[in-house]
PDB file of C-alpha atoms in Angstrom:
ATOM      1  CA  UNK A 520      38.737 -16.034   4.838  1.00  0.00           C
ATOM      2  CA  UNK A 521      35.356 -16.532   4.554  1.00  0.00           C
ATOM      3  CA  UNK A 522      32.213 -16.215   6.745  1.00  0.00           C
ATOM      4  CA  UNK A 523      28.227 -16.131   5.830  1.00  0.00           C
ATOM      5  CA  UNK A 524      26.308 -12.748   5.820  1.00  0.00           C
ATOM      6  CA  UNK A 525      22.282 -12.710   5.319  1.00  0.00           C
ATOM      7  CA  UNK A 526      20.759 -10.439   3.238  1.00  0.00           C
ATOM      8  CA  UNK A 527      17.083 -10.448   2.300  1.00  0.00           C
ATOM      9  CA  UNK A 528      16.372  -9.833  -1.128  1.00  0.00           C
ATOM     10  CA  UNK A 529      12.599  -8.497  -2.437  1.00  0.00           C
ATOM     11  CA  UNK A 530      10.227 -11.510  -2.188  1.00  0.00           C
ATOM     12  CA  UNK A 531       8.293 -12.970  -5.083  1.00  0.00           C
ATOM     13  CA  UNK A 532       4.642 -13.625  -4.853  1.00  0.00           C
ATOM     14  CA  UNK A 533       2.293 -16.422  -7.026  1.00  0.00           C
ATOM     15  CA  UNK A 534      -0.505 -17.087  -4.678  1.00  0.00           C
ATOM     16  CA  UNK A 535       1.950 -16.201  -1.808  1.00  0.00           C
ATOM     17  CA  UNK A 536       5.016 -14.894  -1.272  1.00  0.00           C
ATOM     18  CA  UNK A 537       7.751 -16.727  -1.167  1.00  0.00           C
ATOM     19  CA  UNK A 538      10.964 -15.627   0.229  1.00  0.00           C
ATOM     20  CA  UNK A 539      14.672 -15.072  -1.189  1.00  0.00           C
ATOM     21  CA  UNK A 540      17.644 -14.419   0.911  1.00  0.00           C
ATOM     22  CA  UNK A 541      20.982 -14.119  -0.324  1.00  0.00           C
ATOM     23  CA  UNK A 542      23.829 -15.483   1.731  1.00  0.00           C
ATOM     24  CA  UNK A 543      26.934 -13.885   0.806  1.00  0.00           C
ATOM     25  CA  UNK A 544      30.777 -15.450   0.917  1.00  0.00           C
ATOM     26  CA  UNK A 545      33.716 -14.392   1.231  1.00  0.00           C
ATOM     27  CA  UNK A 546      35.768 -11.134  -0.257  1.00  0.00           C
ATOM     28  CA  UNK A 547      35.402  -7.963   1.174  1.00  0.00           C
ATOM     29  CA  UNK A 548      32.070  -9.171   3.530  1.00  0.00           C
ATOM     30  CA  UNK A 549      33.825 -11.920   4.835  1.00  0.00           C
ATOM     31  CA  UNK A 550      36.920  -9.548   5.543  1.00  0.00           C
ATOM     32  CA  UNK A 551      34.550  -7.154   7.656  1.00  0.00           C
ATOM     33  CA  UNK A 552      33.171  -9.792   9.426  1.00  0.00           C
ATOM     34  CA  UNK A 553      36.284 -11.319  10.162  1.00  0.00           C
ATOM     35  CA  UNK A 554      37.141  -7.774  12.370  1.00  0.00           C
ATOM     36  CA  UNK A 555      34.379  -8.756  14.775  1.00  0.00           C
ATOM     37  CA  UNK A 556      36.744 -11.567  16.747  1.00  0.00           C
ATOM     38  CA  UNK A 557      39.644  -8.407  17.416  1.00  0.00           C
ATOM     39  CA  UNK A 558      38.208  -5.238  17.581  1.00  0.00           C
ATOM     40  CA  UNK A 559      36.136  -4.697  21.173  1.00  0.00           C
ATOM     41  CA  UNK A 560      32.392  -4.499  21.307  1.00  0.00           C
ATOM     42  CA  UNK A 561      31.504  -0.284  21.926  1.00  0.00           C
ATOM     43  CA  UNK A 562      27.946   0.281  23.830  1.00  0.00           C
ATOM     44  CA  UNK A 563      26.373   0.911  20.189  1.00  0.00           C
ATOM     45  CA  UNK A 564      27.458  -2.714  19.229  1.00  0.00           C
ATOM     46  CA  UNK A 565      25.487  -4.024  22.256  1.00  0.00           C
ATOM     47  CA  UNK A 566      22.095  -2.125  21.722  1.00  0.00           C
ATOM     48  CA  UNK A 567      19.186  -3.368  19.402  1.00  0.00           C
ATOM     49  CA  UNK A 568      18.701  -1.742  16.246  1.00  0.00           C
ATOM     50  CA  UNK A 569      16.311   1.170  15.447  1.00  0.00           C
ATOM     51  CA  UNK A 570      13.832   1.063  12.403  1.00  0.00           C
ATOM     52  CA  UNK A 571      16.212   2.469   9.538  1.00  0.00           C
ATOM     53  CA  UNK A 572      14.018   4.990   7.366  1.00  0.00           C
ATOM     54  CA  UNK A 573      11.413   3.776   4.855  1.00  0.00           C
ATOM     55  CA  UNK A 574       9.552   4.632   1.747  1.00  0.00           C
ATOM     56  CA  UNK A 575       6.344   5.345   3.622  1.00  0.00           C
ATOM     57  CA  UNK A 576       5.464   8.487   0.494  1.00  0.00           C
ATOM     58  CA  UNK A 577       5.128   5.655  -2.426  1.00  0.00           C
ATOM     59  CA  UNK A 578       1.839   3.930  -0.762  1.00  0.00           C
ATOM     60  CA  UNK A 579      -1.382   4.932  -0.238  1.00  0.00           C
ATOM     61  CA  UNK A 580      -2.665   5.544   3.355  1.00  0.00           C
ATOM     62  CA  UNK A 581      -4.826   2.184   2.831  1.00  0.00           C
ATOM     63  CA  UNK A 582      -2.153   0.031   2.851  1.00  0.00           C
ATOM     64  CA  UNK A 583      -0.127  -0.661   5.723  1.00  0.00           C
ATOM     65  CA  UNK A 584       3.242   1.277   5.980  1.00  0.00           C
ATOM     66  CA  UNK A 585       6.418  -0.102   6.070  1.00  0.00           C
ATOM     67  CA  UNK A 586       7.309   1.702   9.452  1.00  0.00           C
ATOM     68  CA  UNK A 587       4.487  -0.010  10.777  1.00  0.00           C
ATOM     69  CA  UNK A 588       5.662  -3.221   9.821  1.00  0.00           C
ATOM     70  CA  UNK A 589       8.736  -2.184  11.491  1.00  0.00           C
ATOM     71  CA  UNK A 590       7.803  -0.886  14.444  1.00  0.00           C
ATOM     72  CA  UNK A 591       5.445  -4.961  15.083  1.00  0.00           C
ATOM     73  CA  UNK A 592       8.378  -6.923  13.997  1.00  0.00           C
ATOM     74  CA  UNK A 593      11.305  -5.401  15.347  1.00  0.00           C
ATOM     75  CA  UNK A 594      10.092  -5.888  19.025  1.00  0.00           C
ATOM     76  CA  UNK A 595      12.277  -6.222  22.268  1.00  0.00           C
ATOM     77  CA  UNK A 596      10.948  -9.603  22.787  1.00  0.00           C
ATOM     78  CA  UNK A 597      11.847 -11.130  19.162  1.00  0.00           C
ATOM     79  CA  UNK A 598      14.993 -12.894  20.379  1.00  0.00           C
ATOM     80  CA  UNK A 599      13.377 -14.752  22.802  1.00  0.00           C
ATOM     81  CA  UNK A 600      10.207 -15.453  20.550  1.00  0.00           C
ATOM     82  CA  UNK A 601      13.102 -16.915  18.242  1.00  0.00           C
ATOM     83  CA  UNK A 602      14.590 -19.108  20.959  1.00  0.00           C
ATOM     84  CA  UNK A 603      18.124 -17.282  21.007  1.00  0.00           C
ATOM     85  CA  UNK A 604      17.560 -14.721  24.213  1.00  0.00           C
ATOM     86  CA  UNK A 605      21.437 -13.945  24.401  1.00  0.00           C
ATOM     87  CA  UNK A 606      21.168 -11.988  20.501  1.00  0.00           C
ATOM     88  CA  UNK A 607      19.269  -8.481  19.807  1.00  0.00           C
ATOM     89  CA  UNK A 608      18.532  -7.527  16.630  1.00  0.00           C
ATOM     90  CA  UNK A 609      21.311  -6.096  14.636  1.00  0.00           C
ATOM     91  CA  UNK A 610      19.827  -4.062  11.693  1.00  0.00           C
ATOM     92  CA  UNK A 611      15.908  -3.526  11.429  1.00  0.00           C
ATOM     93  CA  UNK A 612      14.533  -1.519   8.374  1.00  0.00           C
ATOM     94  CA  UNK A 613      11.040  -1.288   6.535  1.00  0.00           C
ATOM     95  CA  UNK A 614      10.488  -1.171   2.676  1.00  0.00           C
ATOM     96  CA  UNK A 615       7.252  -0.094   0.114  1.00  0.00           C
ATOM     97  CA  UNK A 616       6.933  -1.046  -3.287  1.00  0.00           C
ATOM     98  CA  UNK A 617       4.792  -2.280  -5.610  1.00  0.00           C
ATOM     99  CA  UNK A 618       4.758  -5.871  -7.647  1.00  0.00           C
ATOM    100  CA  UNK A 619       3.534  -6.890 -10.961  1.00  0.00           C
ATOM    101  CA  UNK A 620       1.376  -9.466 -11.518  1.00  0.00           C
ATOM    102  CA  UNK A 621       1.648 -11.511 -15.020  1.00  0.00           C
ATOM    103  CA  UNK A 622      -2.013  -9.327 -16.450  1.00  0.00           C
ATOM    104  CA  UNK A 623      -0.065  -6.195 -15.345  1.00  0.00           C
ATOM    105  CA  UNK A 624      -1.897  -5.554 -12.239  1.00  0.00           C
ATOM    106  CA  UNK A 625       0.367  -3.692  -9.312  1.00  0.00           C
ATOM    107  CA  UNK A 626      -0.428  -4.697  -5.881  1.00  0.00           C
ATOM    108  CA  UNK A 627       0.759  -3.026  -2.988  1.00  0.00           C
ATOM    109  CA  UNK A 628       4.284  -5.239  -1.207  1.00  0.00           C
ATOM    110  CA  UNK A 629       5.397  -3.093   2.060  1.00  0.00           C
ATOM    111  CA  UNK A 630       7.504  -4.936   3.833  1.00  0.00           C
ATOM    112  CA  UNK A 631      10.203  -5.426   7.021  1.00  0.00           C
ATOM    113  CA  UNK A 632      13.126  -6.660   7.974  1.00  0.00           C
ATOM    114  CA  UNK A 633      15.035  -7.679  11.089  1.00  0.00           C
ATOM    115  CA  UNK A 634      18.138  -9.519  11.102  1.00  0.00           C
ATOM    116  CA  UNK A 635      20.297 -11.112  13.979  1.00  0.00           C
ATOM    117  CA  UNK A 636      23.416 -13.272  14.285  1.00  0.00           C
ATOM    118  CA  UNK A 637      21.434 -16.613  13.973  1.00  0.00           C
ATOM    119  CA  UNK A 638      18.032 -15.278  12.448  1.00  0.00           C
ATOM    120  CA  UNK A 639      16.803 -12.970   9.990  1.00  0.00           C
ATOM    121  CA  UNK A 640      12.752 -12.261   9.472  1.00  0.00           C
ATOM    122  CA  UNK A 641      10.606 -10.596   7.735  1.00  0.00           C
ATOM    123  CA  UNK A 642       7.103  -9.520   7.876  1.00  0.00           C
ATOM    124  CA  UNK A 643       5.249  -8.451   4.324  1.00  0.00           C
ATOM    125  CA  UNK A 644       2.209  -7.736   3.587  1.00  0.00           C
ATOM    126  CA  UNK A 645       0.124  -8.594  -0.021  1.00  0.00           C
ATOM    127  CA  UNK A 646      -3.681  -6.715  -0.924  1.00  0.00           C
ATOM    128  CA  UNK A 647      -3.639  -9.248  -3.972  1.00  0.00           C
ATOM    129  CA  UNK A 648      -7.262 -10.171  -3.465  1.00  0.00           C
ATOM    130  CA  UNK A 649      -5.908 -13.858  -3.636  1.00  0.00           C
ATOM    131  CA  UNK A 650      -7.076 -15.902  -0.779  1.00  0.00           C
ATOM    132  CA  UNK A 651      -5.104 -18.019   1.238  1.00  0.00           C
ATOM    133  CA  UNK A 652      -6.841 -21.070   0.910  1.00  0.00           C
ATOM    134  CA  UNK A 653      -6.246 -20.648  -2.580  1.00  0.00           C
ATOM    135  CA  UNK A 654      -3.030 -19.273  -2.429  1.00  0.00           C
ATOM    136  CA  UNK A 655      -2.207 -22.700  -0.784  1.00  0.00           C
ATOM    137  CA  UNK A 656      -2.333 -24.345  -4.187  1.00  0.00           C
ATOM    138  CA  UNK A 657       0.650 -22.093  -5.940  1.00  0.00           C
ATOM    139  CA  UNK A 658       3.455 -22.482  -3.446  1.00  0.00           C
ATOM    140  CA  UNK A 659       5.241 -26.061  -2.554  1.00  0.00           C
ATOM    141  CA  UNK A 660       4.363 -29.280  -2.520  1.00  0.00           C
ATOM    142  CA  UNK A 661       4.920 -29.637   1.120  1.00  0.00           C
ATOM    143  CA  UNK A 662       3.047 -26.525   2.272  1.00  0.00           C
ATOM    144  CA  UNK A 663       0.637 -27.239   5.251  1.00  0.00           C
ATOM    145  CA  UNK A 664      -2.730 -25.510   5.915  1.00  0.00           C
ATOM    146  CA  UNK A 665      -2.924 -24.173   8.994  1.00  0.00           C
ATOM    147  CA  UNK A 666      -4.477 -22.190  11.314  1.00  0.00           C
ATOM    148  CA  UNK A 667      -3.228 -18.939  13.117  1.00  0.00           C
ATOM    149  CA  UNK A 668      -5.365 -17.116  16.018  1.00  0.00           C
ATOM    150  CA  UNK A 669      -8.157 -18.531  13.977  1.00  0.00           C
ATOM    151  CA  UNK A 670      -7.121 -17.317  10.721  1.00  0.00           C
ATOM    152  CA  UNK A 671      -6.467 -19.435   7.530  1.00  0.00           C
ATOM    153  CA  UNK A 672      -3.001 -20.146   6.831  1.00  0.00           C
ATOM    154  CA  UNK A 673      -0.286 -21.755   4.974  1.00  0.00           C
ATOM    155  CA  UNK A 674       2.891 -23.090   6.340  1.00  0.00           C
ATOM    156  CA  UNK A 675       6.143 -23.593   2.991  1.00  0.00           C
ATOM    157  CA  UNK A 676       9.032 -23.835   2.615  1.00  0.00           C
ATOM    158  CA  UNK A 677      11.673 -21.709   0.170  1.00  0.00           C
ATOM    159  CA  UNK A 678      15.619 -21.928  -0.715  1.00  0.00           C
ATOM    160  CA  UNK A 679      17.653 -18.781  -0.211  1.00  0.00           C
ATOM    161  CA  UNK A 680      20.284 -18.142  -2.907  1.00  0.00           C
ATOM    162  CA  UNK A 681      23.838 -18.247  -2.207  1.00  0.00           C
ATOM    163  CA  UNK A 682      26.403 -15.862  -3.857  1.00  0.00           C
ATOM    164  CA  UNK A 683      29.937 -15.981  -3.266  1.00  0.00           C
ATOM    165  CA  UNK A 684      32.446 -13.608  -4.159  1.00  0.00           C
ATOM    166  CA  UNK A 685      35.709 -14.170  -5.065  1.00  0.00           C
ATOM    167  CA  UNK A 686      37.866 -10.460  -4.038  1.00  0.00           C
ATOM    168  CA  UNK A 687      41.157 -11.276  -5.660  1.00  0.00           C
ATOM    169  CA  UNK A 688      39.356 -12.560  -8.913  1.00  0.00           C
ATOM    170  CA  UNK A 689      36.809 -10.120  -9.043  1.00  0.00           C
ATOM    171  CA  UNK A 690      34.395 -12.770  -9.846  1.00  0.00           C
ATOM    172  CA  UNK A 691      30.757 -14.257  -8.081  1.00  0.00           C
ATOM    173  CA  UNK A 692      28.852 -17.377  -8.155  1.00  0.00           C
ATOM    174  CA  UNK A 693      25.649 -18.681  -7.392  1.00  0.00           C
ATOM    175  CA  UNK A 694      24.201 -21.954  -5.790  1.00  0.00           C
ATOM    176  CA  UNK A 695      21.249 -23.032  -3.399  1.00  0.00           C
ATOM    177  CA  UNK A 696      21.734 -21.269   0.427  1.00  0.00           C
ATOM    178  CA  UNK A 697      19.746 -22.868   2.960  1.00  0.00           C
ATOM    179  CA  UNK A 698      15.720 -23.007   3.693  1.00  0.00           C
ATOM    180  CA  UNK A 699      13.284 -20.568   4.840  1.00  0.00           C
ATOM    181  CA  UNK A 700      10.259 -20.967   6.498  1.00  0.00           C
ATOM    182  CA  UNK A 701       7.547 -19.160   5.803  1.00  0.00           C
ATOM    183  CA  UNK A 702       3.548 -18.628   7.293  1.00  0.00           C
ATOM    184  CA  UNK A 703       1.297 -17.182   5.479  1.00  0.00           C
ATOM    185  CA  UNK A 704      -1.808 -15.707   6.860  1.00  0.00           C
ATOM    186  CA  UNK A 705      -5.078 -13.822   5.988  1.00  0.00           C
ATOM    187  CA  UNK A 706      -5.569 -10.466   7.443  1.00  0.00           C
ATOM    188  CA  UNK A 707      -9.499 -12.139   8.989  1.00  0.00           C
ATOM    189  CA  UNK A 708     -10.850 -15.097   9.693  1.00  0.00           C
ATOM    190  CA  UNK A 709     -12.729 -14.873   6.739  1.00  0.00           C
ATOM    191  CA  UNK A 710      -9.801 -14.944   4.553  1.00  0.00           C
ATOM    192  CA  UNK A 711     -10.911 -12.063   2.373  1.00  0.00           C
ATOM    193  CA  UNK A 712      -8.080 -11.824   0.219  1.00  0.00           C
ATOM    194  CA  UNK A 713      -5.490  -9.551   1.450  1.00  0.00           C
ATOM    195  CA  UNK A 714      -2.793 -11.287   3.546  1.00  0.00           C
ATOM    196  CA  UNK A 715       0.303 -10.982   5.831  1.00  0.00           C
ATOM    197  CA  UNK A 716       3.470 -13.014   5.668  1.00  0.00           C
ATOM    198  CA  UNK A 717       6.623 -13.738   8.509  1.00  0.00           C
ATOM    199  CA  UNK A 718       8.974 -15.607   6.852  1.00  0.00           C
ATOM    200  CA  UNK A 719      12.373 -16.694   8.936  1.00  0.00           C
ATOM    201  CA  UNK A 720      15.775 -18.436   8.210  1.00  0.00           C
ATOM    202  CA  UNK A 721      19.145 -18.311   9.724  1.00  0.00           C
ATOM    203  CA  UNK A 722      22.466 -17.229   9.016  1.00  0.00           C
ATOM    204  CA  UNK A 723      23.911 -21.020   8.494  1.00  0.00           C
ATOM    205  CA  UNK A 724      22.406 -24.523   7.040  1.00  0.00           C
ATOM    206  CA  UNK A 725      20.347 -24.998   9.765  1.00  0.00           C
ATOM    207  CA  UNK A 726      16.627 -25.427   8.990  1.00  0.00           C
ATOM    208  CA  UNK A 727      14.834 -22.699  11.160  1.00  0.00           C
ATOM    209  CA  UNK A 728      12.519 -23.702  13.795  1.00  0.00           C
ATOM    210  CA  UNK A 729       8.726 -23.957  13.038  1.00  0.00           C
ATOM    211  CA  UNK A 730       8.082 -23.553  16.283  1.00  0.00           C
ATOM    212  CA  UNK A 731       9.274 -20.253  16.537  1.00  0.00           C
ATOM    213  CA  UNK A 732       7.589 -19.014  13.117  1.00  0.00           C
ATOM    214  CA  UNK A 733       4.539 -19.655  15.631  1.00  0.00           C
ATOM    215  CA  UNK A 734       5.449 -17.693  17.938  1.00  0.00           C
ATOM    216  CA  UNK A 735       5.916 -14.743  16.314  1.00  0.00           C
ATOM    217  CA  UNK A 736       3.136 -14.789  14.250  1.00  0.00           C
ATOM    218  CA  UNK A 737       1.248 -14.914  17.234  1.00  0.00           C
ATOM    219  CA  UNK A 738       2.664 -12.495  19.121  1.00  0.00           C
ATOM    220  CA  UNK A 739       3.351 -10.165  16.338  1.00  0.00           C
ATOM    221  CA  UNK A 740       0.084 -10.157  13.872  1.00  0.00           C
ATOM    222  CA  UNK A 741      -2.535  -8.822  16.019  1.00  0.00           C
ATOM    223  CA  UNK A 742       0.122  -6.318  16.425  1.00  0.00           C
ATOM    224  CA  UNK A 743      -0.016  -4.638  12.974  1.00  0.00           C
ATOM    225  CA  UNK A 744      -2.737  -2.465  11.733  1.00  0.00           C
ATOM    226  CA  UNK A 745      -5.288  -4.478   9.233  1.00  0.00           C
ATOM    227  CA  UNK A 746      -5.625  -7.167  11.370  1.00  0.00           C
ATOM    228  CA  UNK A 747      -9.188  -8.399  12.183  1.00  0.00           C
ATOM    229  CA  UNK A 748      -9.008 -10.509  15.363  1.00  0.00           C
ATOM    230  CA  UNK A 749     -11.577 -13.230  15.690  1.00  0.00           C
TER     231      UNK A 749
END
């Protein structure tokens, strides 16, 4: 038995951050799942998911915490922002850390993640002094400029990675999962550098709808502290 379970991995950023999900297979995840069709839904199955605990300690005050990037994504309205109003989100949780660059430098990478039975998301955040107009030049070669409540941005695309386990054999592979959409979008209008990110894809092959990624971003950016309307 086997049956498809999302699970965003840390993202990876040249220019702008592109997104990773893994989409697991099979053995003891796929056996799990597989209980949801017998067992009855309880009143905790039914209600949307709280912002799990973060690593809020390992950032400096400046940056943007990961509970805040919770607490703007993981909004009651998300589902319908998403066009699928019957789901609720099903685990929420924020994350800090730092990245690398290839001179050495760390940059700040809070980020957060909701995930539901068609979509997951996640909202990041980059102070790599890198600005999105430029950043537009490193991702792929079908990203889009755009714009987003006036602010520069860049619309790409990304592959999640697909792992599947095999529980009698004790063995796992990997091949491409589906696509993920992702915006990326200065922090101002005058595209200073730092940047925020909402990246989407869904549980199946589907490719997610841009139209969506819109909405959120609109709704949802002006939202989270560091953003400069105009």
């Amino acid at each position: 038995m086997a049956d498809d379970f999302v699970e965003p991995e840390k993202g990876m950023r040249a220019g702008a951050q592109a997104v990773a999900a893994i989409v697991v297979v099979g053995g003891v995840v796929g056996g799990l799942w597989g209980l949801g069709g017998v067992l009855p839904k309880t009143t905790q199955d039914t209600k949307p998911a709280i912002c799990s605990a973060s690593t809020d300690s390992t950032l400096p005050a400046k940056y943007v915490s990961p509970t805040a990037l919770c607490t703007a994504l993981n909004r009651a309205d998300l589902p319908v922002l998403l066009g699928t109003p019957d789901e609720h989100a099903e685990t929420a949780s924020g994350s800090a850390g730092w990245m690398t660059l290839a001179g050495g430098t760390k940059i700040a990478s809070p980020e957060a993640d909701v995930d539901m039975r068609t979509y997951s998301v996640r909202l990041s955040a980059s102070y790599d002094d890198i600005p999105v107009a430029q950043a537009a030049r490193y991702v792929d070669s079908t990203s889009q400029v755009k714009k987003v409540l006036g602010h520069p941005a860049v619309l790409y695309s990304d592959r999640t990675v697909a792992i599947s386990f095999n529980l009698g054999g004790g063995k796992a592979s990997t091949g491409p999962g589906g696509i993920a959409r992702s915006l990326l979008v200065s922090t101002s209008a005058k595209d200073g550098g730092d940047s925020f990110e909402i990246s989407i894809w869904r549980q199946d092959d589907v490719p997610p709808d841009d139209e969506a990624l819109f909405r959120i971003a609109e709704e949802v950016l002006p939202t989270v502290p560091g953003w400069t309307a105009g």
